[in-house]
Tab-separated table of C-alpha atoms in Angstrom:
chain	number	residue	atom	x	y	z
A	1	MET	CA	23.450	-12.532	7.450
A	2	THR	CA	20.918	-9.880	8.228
A	3	VAL	CA	21.348	-6.247	8.903
A	4	PRO	CA	18.852	-3.891	10.453
A	5	THR	CA	16.497	-2.181	8.127
A	6	GLU	CA	15.427	1.299	8.979
A	7	ASN	CA	13.571	0.778	12.184
A	8	ALA	CA	16.266	1.667	14.645
A	9	ALA	CA	14.541	4.749	15.931
A	10	ALA	CA	11.223	3.065	16.432
A	11	GLY	CA	12.512	-0.121	17.954
A	12	PRO	CA	11.906	-3.695	16.905
A	13	GLY	CA	8.406	-4.339	15.755
A	14	ALA	CA	7.376	-0.784	16.288
A	15	GLU	CA	5.181	1.092	13.897
A	16	LEU	CA	6.850	4.045	12.301
A	17	PRO	CA	4.905	7.216	12.805
A	18	ASP	CA	2.871	9.227	10.393
A	19	ARG	CA	4.254	12.683	10.827
A	20	ARG	CA	0.940	14.447	10.742
A	21	GLY	CA	-0.845	11.847	12.764
A	22	HIS	CA	-3.285	11.205	9.951
A	23	ASP	CA	-4.608	7.778	9.295
A	24	GLY	CA	-5.664	8.388	5.718
A	25	GLN	CA	-5.294	5.815	3.022
A	26	PRO	CA	-2.683	6.240	0.328
A	27	PRO	CA	-3.701	6.960	-3.238
A	28	GLY	CA	-3.728	4.183	-5.810
A	29	ASP	CA	-5.179	0.712	-6.061
A	30	PRO	CA	-4.169	-2.589	-4.502
A	31	LEU	CA	-1.154	-4.159	-6.151
A	32	THR	CA	-1.828	-6.359	-9.144
A	33	GLY	CA	0.253	-8.956	-10.880
A	34	GLU	CA	1.101	-6.414	-13.553
A	35	HIS	CA	2.383	-4.004	-10.921
A	36	ARG	CA	4.551	-6.734	-9.435
A	37	ARG	CA	5.970	-7.734	-12.802
A	38	PHE	CA	6.831	-4.125	-13.521
A	39	LEU	CA	8.557	-3.782	-10.166
A	40	ALA	CA	10.562	-6.920	-10.832
A	41	GLU	CA	11.661	-5.628	-14.215
A	42	HIS	CA	12.854	-2.156	-13.311
A	43	THR	CA	15.266	-0.753	-10.767
A	44	ARG	CA	15.253	2.969	-11.426
A	45	GLY	CA	13.167	4.606	-8.753
A	46	PHE	CA	12.540	7.899	-7.061
A	47	LEU	CA	11.891	7.709	-3.344
A	48	ILE	CA	9.522	10.424	-2.164
A	49	THR	CA	9.571	11.199	1.534
A	50	THR	CA	8.325	14.020	3.723
A	51	GLY	CA	10.840	16.412	5.233
A	52	ALA	CA	10.840	18.043	8.628
A	53	ASP	CA	9.164	21.102	7.169
A	54	GLY	CA	6.276	19.026	5.881
A	55	GLY	CA	7.311	19.357	2.261
A	56	PRO	CA	8.161	16.517	-0.109
A	57	ILE	CA	11.701	15.452	-0.941
A	58	GLY	CA	12.546	13.120	-3.781
A	59	TYR	CA	15.674	10.998	-4.136
A	60	PRO	CA	16.757	8.979	-7.146
A	61	MET	CA	17.464	5.479	-5.926
A	62	THR	CA	18.148	1.982	-7.109
A	63	VAL	CA	15.145	-0.039	-6.046
A	64	ARG	CA	14.974	-3.794	-5.766
A	65	TRP	CA	11.872	-5.918	-5.621
A	66	CYS	CA	12.611	-8.606	-3.044
A	67	ASP	CA	10.072	-11.016	-1.630
A	68	GLY	CA	7.171	-8.680	-2.085
A	69	THR	CA	8.900	-5.604	-0.723
A	70	LEU	CA	10.859	-2.746	-2.205
A	71	GLU	CA	14.406	-2.431	-0.940
A	72	PHE	CA	16.979	0.329	-1.061
A	73	ASN	CA	20.248	0.874	0.655
A	74	THR	CA	21.607	4.152	1.835
A	75	TYR	CA	23.831	5.744	4.422
A	76	ARG	CA	22.606	5.195	7.950
A	77	ARG	CA	23.183	8.837	8.796
A	78	SER	CA	21.614	10.238	5.661
A	79	ALA	CA	18.886	12.811	5.658
A	80	LYS	CA	16.455	10.439	4.030
A	81	VAL	CA	16.799	8.023	6.931
A	82	THR	CA	15.998	10.870	9.282
A	83	HIS	CA	12.914	11.645	7.252
A	84	LEU	CA	11.814	8.014	7.282
A	85	ARG	CA	12.252	7.791	11.036
A	86	ARG	CA	9.929	10.735	11.354
A	87	ASP	CA	7.334	9.491	8.887
A	88	GLY	CA	7.473	6.015	7.389
A	89	ARG	CA	5.056	6.752	4.568
A	90	VAL	CA	6.651	6.855	1.149
A	91	CYS	CA	5.867	6.988	-2.514
A	92	VAL	CA	8.230	5.312	-4.961
A	93	VAL	CA	8.034	6.348	-8.592
A	94	MET	CA	9.448	3.693	-10.888
A	95	VAL	CA	10.610	4.997	-14.245
A	96	PRO	CA	12.225	2.620	-16.755
A	97	ARG	CA	15.656	3.834	-17.700
A	98	ASP	CA	14.944	3.012	-21.325
A	99	ARG	CA	11.838	5.099	-21.768
A	100	ALA	CA	11.637	4.275	-25.443
A	101	ALA	CA	11.292	0.585	-24.636
A	102	ASP	CA	8.739	1.020	-21.890
A	103	ARG	CA	6.956	4.318	-21.383
A	104	ARG	CA	4.950	3.218	-18.397
A	105	VAL	CA	5.553	4.873	-15.045
A	106	LEU	CA	4.402	3.301	-11.807
A	107	SER	CA	3.818	5.120	-8.555
A	108	VAL	CA	3.819	2.892	-5.491
A	109	TRP	CA	2.795	3.852	-1.971
A	110	GLY	CA	3.885	2.029	1.111
A	111	ARG	CA	5.403	2.164	4.557
A	112	VAL	CA	8.887	1.541	5.762
A	113	GLN	CA	8.811	-1.891	7.296
A	114	PRO	CA	10.494	-2.659	10.566
A	115	GLY	CA	12.517	-5.826	10.471
A	116	GLU	CA	15.672	-7.286	9.099
A	117	GLY	CA	16.911	-6.980	5.575
A	118	SER	CA	19.010	-9.732	4.099
A	119	ILE	CA	22.337	-8.444	3.003
A	120	GLU	CA	22.725	-11.468	0.764
A	121	HIS	CA	20.090	-9.991	-1.493
A	122	TRP	CA	22.494	-7.149	-2.140
A	123	MET	CA	25.520	-9.385	-2.575
A	124	ARG	CA	24.501	-12.194	-4.837
A	125	ASP	CA	25.441	-12.441	-8.453
A	126	GLY	CA	22.068	-13.322	-9.835
A	127	GLU	CA	22.244	-15.258	-13.043
A	128	ASP	CA	25.551	-13.909	-14.117
A	129	PRO	CA	28.197	-16.592	-14.599
A	130	THR	CA	30.896	-14.486	-13.033
A	131	PRO	CA	32.077	-16.431	-9.989
A	132	GLY	CA	32.539	-15.028	-6.553
A	133	PRO	CA	30.731	-12.406	-4.579
A	134	SER	CA	31.496	-9.535	-6.871
A	135	THR	CA	28.767	-7.756	-8.702
A	136	PRO	CA	28.204	-9.129	-12.148
A	137	PRO	CA	29.573	-6.862	-14.810
A	138	HIS	CA	26.247	-6.028	-16.339
A	139	VAL	CA	24.447	-5.620	-13.073
A	140	ALA	CA	24.635	-2.234	-11.648
A	141	THR	CA	22.927	0.553	-10.020
A	142	PRO	CA	23.256	4.156	-10.716
A	143	HIS	CA	21.465	5.167	-7.599
A	144	GLY	CA	23.195	4.911	-4.342
A	145	ALA	CA	25.848	2.953	-6.169
A	146	THR	CA	24.436	-0.316	-5.058
A	147	PRO	CA	24.164	-3.653	-6.771
A	148	HIS	CA	20.853	-5.170	-7.638
A	149	VAL	CA	19.558	-8.586	-8.446
A	150	VAL	CA	19.295	-9.762	-11.994
A	151	THR	CA	16.045	-11.466	-12.750
A	152	SER	CA	14.755	-13.110	-15.850
A	153	HIS	CA	12.215	-10.320	-16.120
A	154	VAL	CA	14.697	-7.560	-16.738
A	155	VAL	CA	13.799	-5.939	-20.016
A	156	THR	CA	15.522	-2.604	-19.915
A	157	PRO	CA	19.250	-2.015	-19.758
A	158	HIS	CA	20.953	-1.369	-16.480
A	159	VAL	CA	23.864	0.841	-15.767
A	160	VAL	CA	27.134	-0.894	-15.044
A	161	THR	CA	28.574	0.102	-11.710
A	162	PRO	CA	32.368	0.091	-11.570
A	163	PRO	CA	33.713	-2.744	-9.409
A	164	HIS	CA	35.449	-0.397	-6.997
A	165	VAL	CA	32.134	1.267	-6.307
A	166	VAL	CA	30.361	-2.027	-5.737
A	167	SER	CA	33.093	-3.180	-3.383
A	168	ARG	CA	32.884	-0.058	-1.309
A	169	VAL	CA	29.131	-0.266	-1.026
A	170	ARG	CA	29.402	-3.830	0.208
A	171	GLU	CA	32.031	-2.843	2.736
A	172	ARG	CA	29.759	-0.162	4.045
A	173	LEU	CA	26.802	-2.483	4.282
A	174	LEU	CA	28.917	-4.902	6.243
A	175	ASP	CA	30.383	-2.307	8.580
A	176	GLY	CA	26.982	-0.735	9.150
A	177	ARG	CA	27.561	2.625	7.570
A	178	ARG	CA	24.953	1.747	4.980
A	179	ILE	CA	21.624	0.158	5.814
A	180	ILE	CA	18.830	-1.486	3.928
A	181	ILE	CA	15.477	0.233	3.802
A	182	ARG	CA	12.540	-2.024	3.154
A	183	VAL	CA	9.150	-0.717	2.092
A	184	THR	CA	5.949	-2.704	2.193
A	185	PRO	CA	3.872	-1.630	-0.797
A	186	LEU	CA	0.217	-0.916	-0.134
A	187	THR	CA	-1.088	0.556	-3.357
A	188	ALA	CA	0.137	1.391	-6.837
A	189	LEU	CA	-0.981	3.122	-9.972
A	190	PHE	CA	0.378	3.386	-13.481
A	191	THR	CA	0.397	7.030	-14.449
A	192	PRO	CA	-0.065	8.499	-17.909
A	193	ASP	CA	2.925	9.297	-20.057
A	194	PRO	CA	3.712	13.001	-19.580
A	195	GLN	CA	4.457	13.248	-23.279
A	196	GLY	CA	0.884	12.367	-24.047
A	197	ALA	CA	0.948	8.731	-25.129
A	198	ASP	CA	-1.418	7.276	-22.601
A	199	ASP	CA	-0.372	3.691	-22.472
A	200	ALA	CA	-0.652	3.325	-18.744
A	201	GLY	CA	-1.816	-0.093	-17.804
B	1	MET	CA	27.457	11.508	3.552
B	2	PRO	CA	30.171	13.918	4.494
B	3	ALA	CA	29.674	17.414	3.217
B	4	GLU	CA	33.008	17.382	1.468
B	5	ARG	CA	31.954	14.462	-0.684
B	6	ARG	CA	28.652	16.056	-1.513
B	7	ARG	CA	30.511	19.096	-2.710
B	8	ARG	CA	32.862	16.930	-4.733
B	9	ILE	CA	30.114	15.404	-6.808
B	10	ALA	CA	27.883	18.444	-7.054
B	11	MET	CA	27.564	20.148	-10.407
B	12	GLY	CA	28.889	23.630	-10.886
B	13	ALA	CA	26.366	26.426	-11.209
B	14	GLU	CA	26.560	26.670	-14.978
B	15	GLN	CA	26.446	22.904	-15.459
B	16	LEU	CA	23.487	22.614	-13.123
B	17	SER	CA	21.595	25.383	-14.862
B	18	ALA	CA	22.218	23.805	-18.260
B	19	PHE	CA	21.179	20.425	-16.951
B	20	LEU	CA	17.894	21.708	-15.561
B	21	ASP	CA	17.228	23.738	-18.695
B	22	GLY	CA	17.624	20.579	-20.750
B	23	SER	CA	15.466	18.321	-18.588
B	24	ALA	CA	12.182	17.754	-20.387
B	25	GLU	CA	10.893	15.329	-17.776
B	26	MET	CA	11.091	15.453	-14.017
B	27	VAL	CA	9.490	13.579	-11.178
B	28	VAL	CA	7.262	16.036	-9.378
B	29	ALA	CA	6.438	15.324	-5.756
B	30	TYR	CA	3.983	16.794	-3.296
B	31	VAL	CA	2.177	15.817	-0.098
B	32	ASP	CA	-1.536	15.098	-0.314
B	33	THR	CA	-4.158	16.251	2.162
B	34	ALA	CA	-3.897	12.987	4.094
B	35	GLY	CA	-0.165	13.455	4.520
B	36	TRP	CA	0.997	10.895	1.968
B	37	PRO	CA	3.834	11.843	-0.317
B	38	VAL	CA	2.868	11.578	-3.970
B	39	GLY	CA	5.122	11.508	-6.998
B	40	THR	CA	4.645	11.195	-10.721
B	41	LEU	CA	6.549	11.866	-13.897
B	42	ALA	CA	5.833	15.233	-15.463
B	43	GLY	CA	6.802	17.147	-18.526
B	44	ALA	CA	9.104	19.981	-17.466
B	45	ASP	CA	10.177	23.325	-18.837
B	46	ARG	CA	12.553	25.581	-16.960
B	47	HIS	CA	12.618	29.304	-17.414
B	48	GLY	CA	14.862	31.390	-15.223
B	49	GLU	CA	14.548	30.099	-11.687
B	50	GLU	CA	11.143	28.613	-12.198
B	51	ILE	CA	10.097	25.254	-13.559
B	52	THR	CA	6.749	24.565	-15.159
B	53	VAL	CA	5.609	20.983	-14.786
B	54	GLU	CA	2.609	19.448	-16.500
B	55	PHE	CA	1.104	16.087	-15.741
B	56	ALA	CA	-2.071	14.062	-15.540
B	57	ASP	CA	-3.108	12.872	-12.112
B	58	PRO	CA	-5.156	9.720	-11.936
B	59	THR	CA	-5.006	9.801	-8.133
B	60	GLY	CA	-7.052	12.983	-7.882
B	61	THR	CA	-4.748	14.288	-5.163
B	62	ALA	CA	-2.994	17.014	-7.139
B	63	ALA	CA	-6.142	19.104	-7.055
B	64	GLY	CA	-5.398	19.743	-3.395
B	65	VAL	CA	-2.138	21.506	-4.208
B	66	GLY	CA	-2.223	25.237	-4.791
B	67	VAL	CA	-0.147	28.372	-4.811
B	68	GLY	CA	2.324	28.460	-1.941
B	69	ASP	CA	2.431	24.722	-1.405
B	70	ALA	CA	5.751	22.914	-1.282
B	71	VAL	CA	6.763	20.643	-4.121
B	72	CYS	CA	9.929	18.908	-5.206
B	73	CYS	CA	11.139	18.329	-8.753
B	74	VAL	CA	13.760	15.663	-9.426
B	75	ALA	CA	15.653	15.326	-12.679
B	76	GLU	CA	18.053	12.504	-13.420
B	77	GLU	CA	19.639	11.133	-16.543
B	78	GLY	CA	22.447	8.913	-17.753
B	79	THR	CA	22.922	5.526	-19.304
B	80	ARG	CA	26.484	4.902	-18.185
B	81	TYR	CA	27.575	5.098	-14.589
B	82	ASP	CA	29.936	7.991	-15.119
B	83	GLU	CA	27.281	9.844	-17.077
B	84	ILE	CA	24.627	9.789	-14.401
B	85	ARG	CA	23.746	13.153	-13.004
B	86	GLY	CA	20.756	14.727	-11.477
B	87	ALA	CA	19.244	17.469	-9.427
B	88	ILE	CA	16.725	17.756	-6.621
B	89	VAL	CA	14.847	21.032	-6.614
B	90	ARG	CA	12.695	21.983	-3.668
B	91	GLY	CA	10.368	24.889	-4.155
B	92	GLU	CA	6.865	26.195	-3.999
B	93	VAL	CA	4.024	26.526	-6.424
B	94	THR	CA	3.574	30.062	-7.742
B	95	ALA	CA	0.878	29.308	-10.290
B	96	ALA	CA	-1.457	26.371	-10.729
B	97	ALA	CA	-3.952	25.579	-13.438
B	98	THR	CA	-5.877	22.534	-14.580
B	99	ALA	CA	-7.144	21.925	-18.082
B	100	ASP	CA	-8.323	18.786	-19.816
B	101	GLY	CA	-7.453	16.774	-16.759
B	102	ARG	CA	-3.845	17.915	-16.759
B	103	HIS	CA	-2.259	19.959	-14.019
B	104	ARG	CA	0.191	22.700	-14.819
B	105	TRP	CA	2.213	24.150	-11.987
B	106	THR	CA	4.900	26.783	-11.977
B	107	VAL	CA	7.460	26.069	-9.284
B	108	ARG	CA	9.853	28.636	-7.887
B	109	GLU	CA	13.170	27.048	-6.984
B	110	ARG	CA	14.176	27.556	-3.372
B	111	HIS	CA	16.859	24.956	-2.794
B	112	THR	CA	18.659	22.766	-5.268
B	113	SER	CA	21.142	19.965	-4.732
B	114	SER	CA	22.862	18.083	-7.516
B	115	PHE	CA	25.167	15.228	-8.316
B	116	ASP	CA	27.374	14.120	-11.155
B	117	PHE	CA	28.700	10.580	-10.975
B	118	ALA	CA	31.608	11.413	-13.233
B	119	ALA	CA	33.402	12.320	-10.025
B	120	LEU	CA	33.050	8.713	-8.878
B	121	ALA	CA	34.454	7.028	-11.935
B	122	ASP	CA	38.015	7.217	-10.690
B	123	PRO	CA	38.835	4.152	-8.578
B	124	GLU	CA	41.397	6.205	-6.702
B	125	SER	CA	38.710	8.505	-5.445
B	126	SER	CA	37.551	8.201	-1.888
B	127	GLY	CA	34.827	5.764	-2.711
B	128	PRO	CA	31.216	5.701	-3.728
B	129	VAL	CA	28.898	8.226	-2.369
B	130	SER	CA	25.257	8.706	-2.850
B	131	PRO	CA	24.508	12.242	-3.848
B	132	ARG	CA	21.086	11.889	-2.402
B	133	GLU	CA	22.359	11.838	1.138
B	134	THR	CA	21.656	15.479	1.705
């Protein structure tokens, strides 16, 4: 089953606009294998968009690395969706929840990608032995209260989302109140530890 | 997200102030000269209704931000679902300095929204909401 990702305003296959009409390149470097491994290991992200007034707005989100794209889900009628319809350029700051275990921080730049997002990616149980479509007990998302995929690369702990929250999120994905936002990453950059230990890779 | 639900999970004024006062790290966000949003993790120190953020910028884009420019500071913490809380502060730079490759901005708070997932821990509540849907 697929559900629309956030391209409804632009239409199928359409390019989402750059609010200011600029065609500048994003900061950062092309994605490396290390960037991709980091994205596969961590789910705590901050989605940075541009508001109607031209200023930045950041949202804590659960972020999933799926088939080379970053995915989120959110309410279809949310403000962030409005912002993304206006300007599809985003920055996603990935911060491990266990900062003591991994002090790296990765900023990723990309564009919201028109297309279809697979709802199964947000429903499957990963490697957890728990049967059925429910979210595995140790798989959870603090942000947006959405489930995420467990991968063998996960190295930092994840927050357990209560089952009633997971169920409601799935209902809302199925009934269309929530949608999947998919971002195609263009560039990325590890940034120095703000506390001074410069272990950025 | 309905406004009523946003209110339900928002922190009270005192809780929010204490939370921001205790947040030593925040994601600071700005828009670069080409129009791309940029975010990075910064050390943070709140004093009154201003936040001072300090960070290194390997992108070189922060140099284009100065007094009067819009920025956003996001704080979030929690290791258990019902402990997760956070705040999104939109404001403007009132002072900017760079030393030893590190940027130090003072940000005056203009609009703050917050969330506390403790309000969602009760299965009898009206369901999950994302506090970010503002």
